[in-house]
Backbone as a ProteinNet text record, in pm:
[ID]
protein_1_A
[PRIMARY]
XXXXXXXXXXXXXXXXXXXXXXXXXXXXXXXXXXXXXXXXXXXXXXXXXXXXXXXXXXXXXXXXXXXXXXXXXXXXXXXXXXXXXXXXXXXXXXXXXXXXXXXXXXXXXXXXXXXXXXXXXXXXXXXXXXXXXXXXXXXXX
[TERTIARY]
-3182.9	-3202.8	-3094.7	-2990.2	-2945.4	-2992.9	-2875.6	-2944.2	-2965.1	-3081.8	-3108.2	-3040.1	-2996.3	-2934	-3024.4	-3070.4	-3176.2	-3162.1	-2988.6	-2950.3	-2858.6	-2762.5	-2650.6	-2649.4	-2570.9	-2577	-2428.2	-2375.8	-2284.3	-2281.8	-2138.4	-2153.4	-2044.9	-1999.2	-1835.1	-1871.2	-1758.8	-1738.6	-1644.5	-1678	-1475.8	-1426.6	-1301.9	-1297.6	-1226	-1308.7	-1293.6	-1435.9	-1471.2	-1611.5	-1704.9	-1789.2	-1881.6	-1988.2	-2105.4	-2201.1	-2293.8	-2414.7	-2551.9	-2651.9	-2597.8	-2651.6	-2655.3	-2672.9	-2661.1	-2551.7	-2456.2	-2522.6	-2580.8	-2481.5	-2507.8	-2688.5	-2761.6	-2825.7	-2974.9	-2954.3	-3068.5	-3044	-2954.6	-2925.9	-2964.8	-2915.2	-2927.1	-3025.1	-3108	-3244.6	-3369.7	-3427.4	-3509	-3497.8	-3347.3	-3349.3	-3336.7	-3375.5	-3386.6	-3239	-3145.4	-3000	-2965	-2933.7	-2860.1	-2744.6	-2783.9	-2721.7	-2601.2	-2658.1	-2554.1	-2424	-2453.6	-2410.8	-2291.2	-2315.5	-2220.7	-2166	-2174	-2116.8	-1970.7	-2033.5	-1901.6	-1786.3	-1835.7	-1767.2	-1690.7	-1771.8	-1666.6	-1571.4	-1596	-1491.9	-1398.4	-1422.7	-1292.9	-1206.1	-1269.1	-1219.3	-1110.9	-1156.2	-1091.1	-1066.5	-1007.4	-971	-812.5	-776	-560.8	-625.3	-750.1	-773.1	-837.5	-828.6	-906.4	-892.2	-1047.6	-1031.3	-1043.9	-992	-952.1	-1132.2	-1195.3	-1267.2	-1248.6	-1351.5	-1360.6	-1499.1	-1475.2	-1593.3	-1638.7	-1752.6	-1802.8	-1899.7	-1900.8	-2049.3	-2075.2	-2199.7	-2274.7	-2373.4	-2333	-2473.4	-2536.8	-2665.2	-2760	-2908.2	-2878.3	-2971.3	-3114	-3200.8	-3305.8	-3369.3	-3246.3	-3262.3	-3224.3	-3208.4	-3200.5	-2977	-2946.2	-2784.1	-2694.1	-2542.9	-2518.9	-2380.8	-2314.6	-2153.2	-2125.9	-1962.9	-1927.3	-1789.3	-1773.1	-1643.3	-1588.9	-1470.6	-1427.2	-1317.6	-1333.1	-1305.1	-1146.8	-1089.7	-964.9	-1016.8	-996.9	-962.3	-989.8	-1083	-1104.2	-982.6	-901.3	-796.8	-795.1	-865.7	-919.5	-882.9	-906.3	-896.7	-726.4	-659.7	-542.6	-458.6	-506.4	-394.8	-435.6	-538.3	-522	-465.9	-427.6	-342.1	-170	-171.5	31.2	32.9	-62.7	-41.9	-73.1	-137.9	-200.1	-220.4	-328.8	-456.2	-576.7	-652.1	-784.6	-918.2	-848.6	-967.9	-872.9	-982.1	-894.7	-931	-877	-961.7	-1023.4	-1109.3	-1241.8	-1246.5	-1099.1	-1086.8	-929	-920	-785.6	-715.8	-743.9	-632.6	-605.7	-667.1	-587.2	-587.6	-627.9	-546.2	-517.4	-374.6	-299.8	-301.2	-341.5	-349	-263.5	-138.6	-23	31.8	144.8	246.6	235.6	238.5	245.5	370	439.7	572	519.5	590.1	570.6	589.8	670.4	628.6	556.7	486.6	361.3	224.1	260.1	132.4	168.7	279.8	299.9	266.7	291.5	256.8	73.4	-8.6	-137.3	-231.8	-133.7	-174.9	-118.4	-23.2	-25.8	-136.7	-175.2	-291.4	-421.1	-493.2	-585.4	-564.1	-459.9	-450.7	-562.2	-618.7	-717.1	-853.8	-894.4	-985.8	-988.1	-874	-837.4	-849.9	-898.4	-861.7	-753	-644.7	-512.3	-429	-325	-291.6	-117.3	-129	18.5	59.4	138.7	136.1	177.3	258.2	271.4	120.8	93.3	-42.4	-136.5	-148.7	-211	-210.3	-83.2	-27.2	-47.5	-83	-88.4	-285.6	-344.5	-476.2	-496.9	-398.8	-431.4	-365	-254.4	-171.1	-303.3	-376.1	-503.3	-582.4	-587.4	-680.9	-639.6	-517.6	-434.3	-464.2	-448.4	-447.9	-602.3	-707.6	-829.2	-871	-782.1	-783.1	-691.8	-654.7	-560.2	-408.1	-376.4	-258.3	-134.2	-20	99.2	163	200.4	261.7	433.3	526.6	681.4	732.2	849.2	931.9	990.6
-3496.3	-3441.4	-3337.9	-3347.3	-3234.7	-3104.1	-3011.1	-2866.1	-2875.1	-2790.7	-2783.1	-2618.9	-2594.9	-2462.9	-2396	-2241.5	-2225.1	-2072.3	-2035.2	-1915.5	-1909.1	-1857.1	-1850.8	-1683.8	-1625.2	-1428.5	-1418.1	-1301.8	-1245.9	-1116.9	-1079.6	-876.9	-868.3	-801.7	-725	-582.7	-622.2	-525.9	-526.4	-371.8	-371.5	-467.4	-482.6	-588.6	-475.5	-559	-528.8	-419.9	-403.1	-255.7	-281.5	-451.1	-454.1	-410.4	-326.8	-289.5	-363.2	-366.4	-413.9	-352	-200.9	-114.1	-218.1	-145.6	-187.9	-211.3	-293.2	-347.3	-537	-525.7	-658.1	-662.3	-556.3	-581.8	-581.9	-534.9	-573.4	-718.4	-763.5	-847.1	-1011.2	-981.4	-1092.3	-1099.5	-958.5	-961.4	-1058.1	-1048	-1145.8	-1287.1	-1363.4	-1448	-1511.1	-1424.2	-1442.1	-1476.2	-1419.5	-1431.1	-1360.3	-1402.9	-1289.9	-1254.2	-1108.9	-1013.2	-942	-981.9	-915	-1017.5	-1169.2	-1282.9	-1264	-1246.8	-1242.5	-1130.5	-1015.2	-861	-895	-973.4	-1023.3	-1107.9	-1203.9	-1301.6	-1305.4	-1200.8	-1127.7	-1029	-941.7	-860.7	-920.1	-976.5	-1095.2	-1118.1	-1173.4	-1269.8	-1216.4	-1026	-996.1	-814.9	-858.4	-701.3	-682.3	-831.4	-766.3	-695.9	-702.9	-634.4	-484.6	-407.7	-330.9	-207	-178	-115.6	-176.6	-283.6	-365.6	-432.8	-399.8	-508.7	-617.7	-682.8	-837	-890.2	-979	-1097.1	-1193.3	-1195.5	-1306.5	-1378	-1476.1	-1597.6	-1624.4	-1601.4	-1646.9	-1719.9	-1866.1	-1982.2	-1964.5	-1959.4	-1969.8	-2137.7	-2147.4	-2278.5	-2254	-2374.4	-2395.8	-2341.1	-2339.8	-2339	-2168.9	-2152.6	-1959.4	-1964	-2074.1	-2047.4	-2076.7	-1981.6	-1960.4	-2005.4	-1988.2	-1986.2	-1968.2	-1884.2	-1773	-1854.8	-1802.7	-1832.9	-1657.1	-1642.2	-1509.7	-1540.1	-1460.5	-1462	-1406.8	-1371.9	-1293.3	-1123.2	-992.5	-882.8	-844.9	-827.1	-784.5	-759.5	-788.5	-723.1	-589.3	-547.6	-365.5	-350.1	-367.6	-344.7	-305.5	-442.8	-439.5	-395	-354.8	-264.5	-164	-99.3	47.1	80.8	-37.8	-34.4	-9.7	-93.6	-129.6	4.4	68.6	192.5	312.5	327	420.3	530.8	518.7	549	539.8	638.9	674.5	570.4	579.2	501.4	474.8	446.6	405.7	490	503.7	589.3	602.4	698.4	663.6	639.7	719.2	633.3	593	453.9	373.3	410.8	407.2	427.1	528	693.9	772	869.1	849.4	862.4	768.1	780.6	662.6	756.4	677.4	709.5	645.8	551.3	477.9	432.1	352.3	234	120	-7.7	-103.9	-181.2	-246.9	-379.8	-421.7	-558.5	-722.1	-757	-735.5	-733.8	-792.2	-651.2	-592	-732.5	-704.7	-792	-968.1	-995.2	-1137.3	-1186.6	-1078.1	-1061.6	-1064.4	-995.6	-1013	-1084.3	-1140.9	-1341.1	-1412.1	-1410	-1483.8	-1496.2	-1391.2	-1346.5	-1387.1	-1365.5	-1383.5	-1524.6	-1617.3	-1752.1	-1820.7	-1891.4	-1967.2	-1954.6	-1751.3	-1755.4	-1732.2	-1741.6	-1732.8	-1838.8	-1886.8	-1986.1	-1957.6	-2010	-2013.9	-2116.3	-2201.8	-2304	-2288	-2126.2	-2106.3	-1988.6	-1938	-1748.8	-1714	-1735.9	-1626.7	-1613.6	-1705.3	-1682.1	-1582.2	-1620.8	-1524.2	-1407.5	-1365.9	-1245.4	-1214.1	-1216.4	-1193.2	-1145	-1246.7	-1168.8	-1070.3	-1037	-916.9	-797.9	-852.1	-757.6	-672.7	-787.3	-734.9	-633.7	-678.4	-584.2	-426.9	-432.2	-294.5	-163.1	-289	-198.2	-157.8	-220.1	-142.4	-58.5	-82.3	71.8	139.5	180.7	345.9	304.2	143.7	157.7	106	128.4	120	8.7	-137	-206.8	-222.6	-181.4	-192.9	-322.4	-335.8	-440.2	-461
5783.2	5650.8	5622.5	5507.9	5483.5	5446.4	5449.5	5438.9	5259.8	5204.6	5122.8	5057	4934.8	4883.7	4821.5	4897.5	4845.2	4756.5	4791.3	4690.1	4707.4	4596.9	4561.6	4556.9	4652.5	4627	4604.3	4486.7	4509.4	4493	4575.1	4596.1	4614.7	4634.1	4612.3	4721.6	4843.2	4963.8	4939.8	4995.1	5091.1	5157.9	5138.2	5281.7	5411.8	5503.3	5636.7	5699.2	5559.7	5604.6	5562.9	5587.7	5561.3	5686.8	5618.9	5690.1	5676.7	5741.4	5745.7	5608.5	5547.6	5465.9	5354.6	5245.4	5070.2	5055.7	5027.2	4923.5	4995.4	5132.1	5217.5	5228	5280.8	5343.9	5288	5173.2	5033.5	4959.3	4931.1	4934	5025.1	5138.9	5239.9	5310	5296.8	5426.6	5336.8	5189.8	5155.2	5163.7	5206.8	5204.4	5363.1	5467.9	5580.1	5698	5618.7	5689.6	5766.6	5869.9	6046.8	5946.6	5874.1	5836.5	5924.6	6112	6156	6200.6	6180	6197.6	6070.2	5935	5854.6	5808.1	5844.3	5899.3	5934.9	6076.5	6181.5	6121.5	6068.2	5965.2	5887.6	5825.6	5691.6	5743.6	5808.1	5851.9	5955.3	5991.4	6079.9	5981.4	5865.3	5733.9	5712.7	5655	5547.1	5638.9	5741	5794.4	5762.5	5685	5669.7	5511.2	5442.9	5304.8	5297.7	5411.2	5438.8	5328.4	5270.3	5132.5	5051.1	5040.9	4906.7	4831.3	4727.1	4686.7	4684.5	4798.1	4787.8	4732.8	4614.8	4600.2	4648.5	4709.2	4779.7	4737.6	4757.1	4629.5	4829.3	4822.2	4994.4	4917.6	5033.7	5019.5	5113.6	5096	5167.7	5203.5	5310.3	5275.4	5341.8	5328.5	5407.1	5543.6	5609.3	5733.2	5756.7	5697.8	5705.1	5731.1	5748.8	5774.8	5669.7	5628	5512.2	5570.9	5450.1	5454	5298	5316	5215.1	5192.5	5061.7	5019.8	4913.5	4995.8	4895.9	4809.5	4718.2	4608.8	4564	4484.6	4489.5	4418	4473.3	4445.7	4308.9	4204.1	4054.5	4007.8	3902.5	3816.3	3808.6	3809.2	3788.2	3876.1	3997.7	4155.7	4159.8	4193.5	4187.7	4124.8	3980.9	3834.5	3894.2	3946.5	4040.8	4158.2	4210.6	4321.2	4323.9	4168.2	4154.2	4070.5	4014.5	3953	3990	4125.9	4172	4129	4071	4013.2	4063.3	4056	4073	4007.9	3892.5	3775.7	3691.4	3628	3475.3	3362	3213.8	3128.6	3100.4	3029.9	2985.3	2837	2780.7	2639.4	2600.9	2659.5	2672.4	2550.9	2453.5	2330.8	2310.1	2343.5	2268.5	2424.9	2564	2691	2785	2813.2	2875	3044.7	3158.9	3282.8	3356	3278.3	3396.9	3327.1	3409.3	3358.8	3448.7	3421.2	3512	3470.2	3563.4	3481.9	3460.5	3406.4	3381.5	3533.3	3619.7	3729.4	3846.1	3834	3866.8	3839	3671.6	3633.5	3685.6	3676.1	3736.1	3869	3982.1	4103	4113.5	4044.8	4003.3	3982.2	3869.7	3820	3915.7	4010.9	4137.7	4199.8	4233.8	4340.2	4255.3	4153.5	4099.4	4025.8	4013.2	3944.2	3972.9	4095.7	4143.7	4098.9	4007.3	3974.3	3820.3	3762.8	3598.2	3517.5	3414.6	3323.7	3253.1	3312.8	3217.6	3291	3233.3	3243.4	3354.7	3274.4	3362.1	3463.1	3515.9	3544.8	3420.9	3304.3	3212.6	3128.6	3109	3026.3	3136.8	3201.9	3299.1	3290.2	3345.1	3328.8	3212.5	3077.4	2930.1	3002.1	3052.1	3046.7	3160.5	3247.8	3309.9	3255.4	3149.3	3066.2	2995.1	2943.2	2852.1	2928.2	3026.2	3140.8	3173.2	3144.7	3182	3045.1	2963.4	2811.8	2823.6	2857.1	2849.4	2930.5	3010.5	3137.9	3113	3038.1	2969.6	3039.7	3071.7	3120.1	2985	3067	2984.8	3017.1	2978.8	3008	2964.6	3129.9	3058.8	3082.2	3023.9	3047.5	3221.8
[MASK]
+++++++++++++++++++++++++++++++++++++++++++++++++++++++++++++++++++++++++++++++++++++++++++++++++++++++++++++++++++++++++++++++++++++++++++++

């Protein structure tokens, strides 16, 4: 008999520092998963991202055993990284908190392409361009 899918969870860790705590472990303990089984897993995965927000969609089946697929790094994530920055604004249009290139943002839509609907990297890059402007950033040439 195949395994049956009996939840679909997602959460966003650090990578490399996932604990057993919240947000893994509220999460994964109602659905009966060796919490300390995919601890190990994930941080194997994703210890060259350490810090970095990672998204993870975890299947869970029947049989209490799962497997994960991660995700690429939030846009937000990464425009705070190439701009280093803290946050972003709290009111984008009339305070600006950075500058990012074209660049920058192309390198981005590399990395995040697989989870974007857009057909190309420049279009891409146009929607993480978008992403910058609502976080108080400055996009240069």
């Amino acid at each position: 008999m195949a395994k049956q899918l009996v939840a679909e969870i997602k959460v966003q860790i650090p990578g490399g520092q996932a604990t057993p705590a919240p947000p893994v472990g509220t999460a994964l303990g109602p659905h009966g998963v060796n919490i300390g089984q995919f601890v190990q897993q994930f941080n194997e995965r994703t210890k060259d991202m350490a810090g970095t927000t990672v998204p993870v969609v975890i299947s869970v089946y029947n049989d209490r055993s799962f497997d994960f697929v991660m995700k690429s790094p939030p846009a937000a994530v990464l425009l705070k990284q190439a701009a280093q920055i803290a946050k972003g604004s709290g009111n984008p249009k009339m305070n600006k908190v950075g500058t990012v290139t074209t660049a920058q943002l192309e390198e981005i839509a590399k990395t995040k392409f697989a989870d974007l609907n857009a057909p190309n990297i420049e279009q891409a890059a146009k929607i993480i361009a978008g992403t910058a402007r609502s976080m108080g950033l400055d996009v240069e040439n």
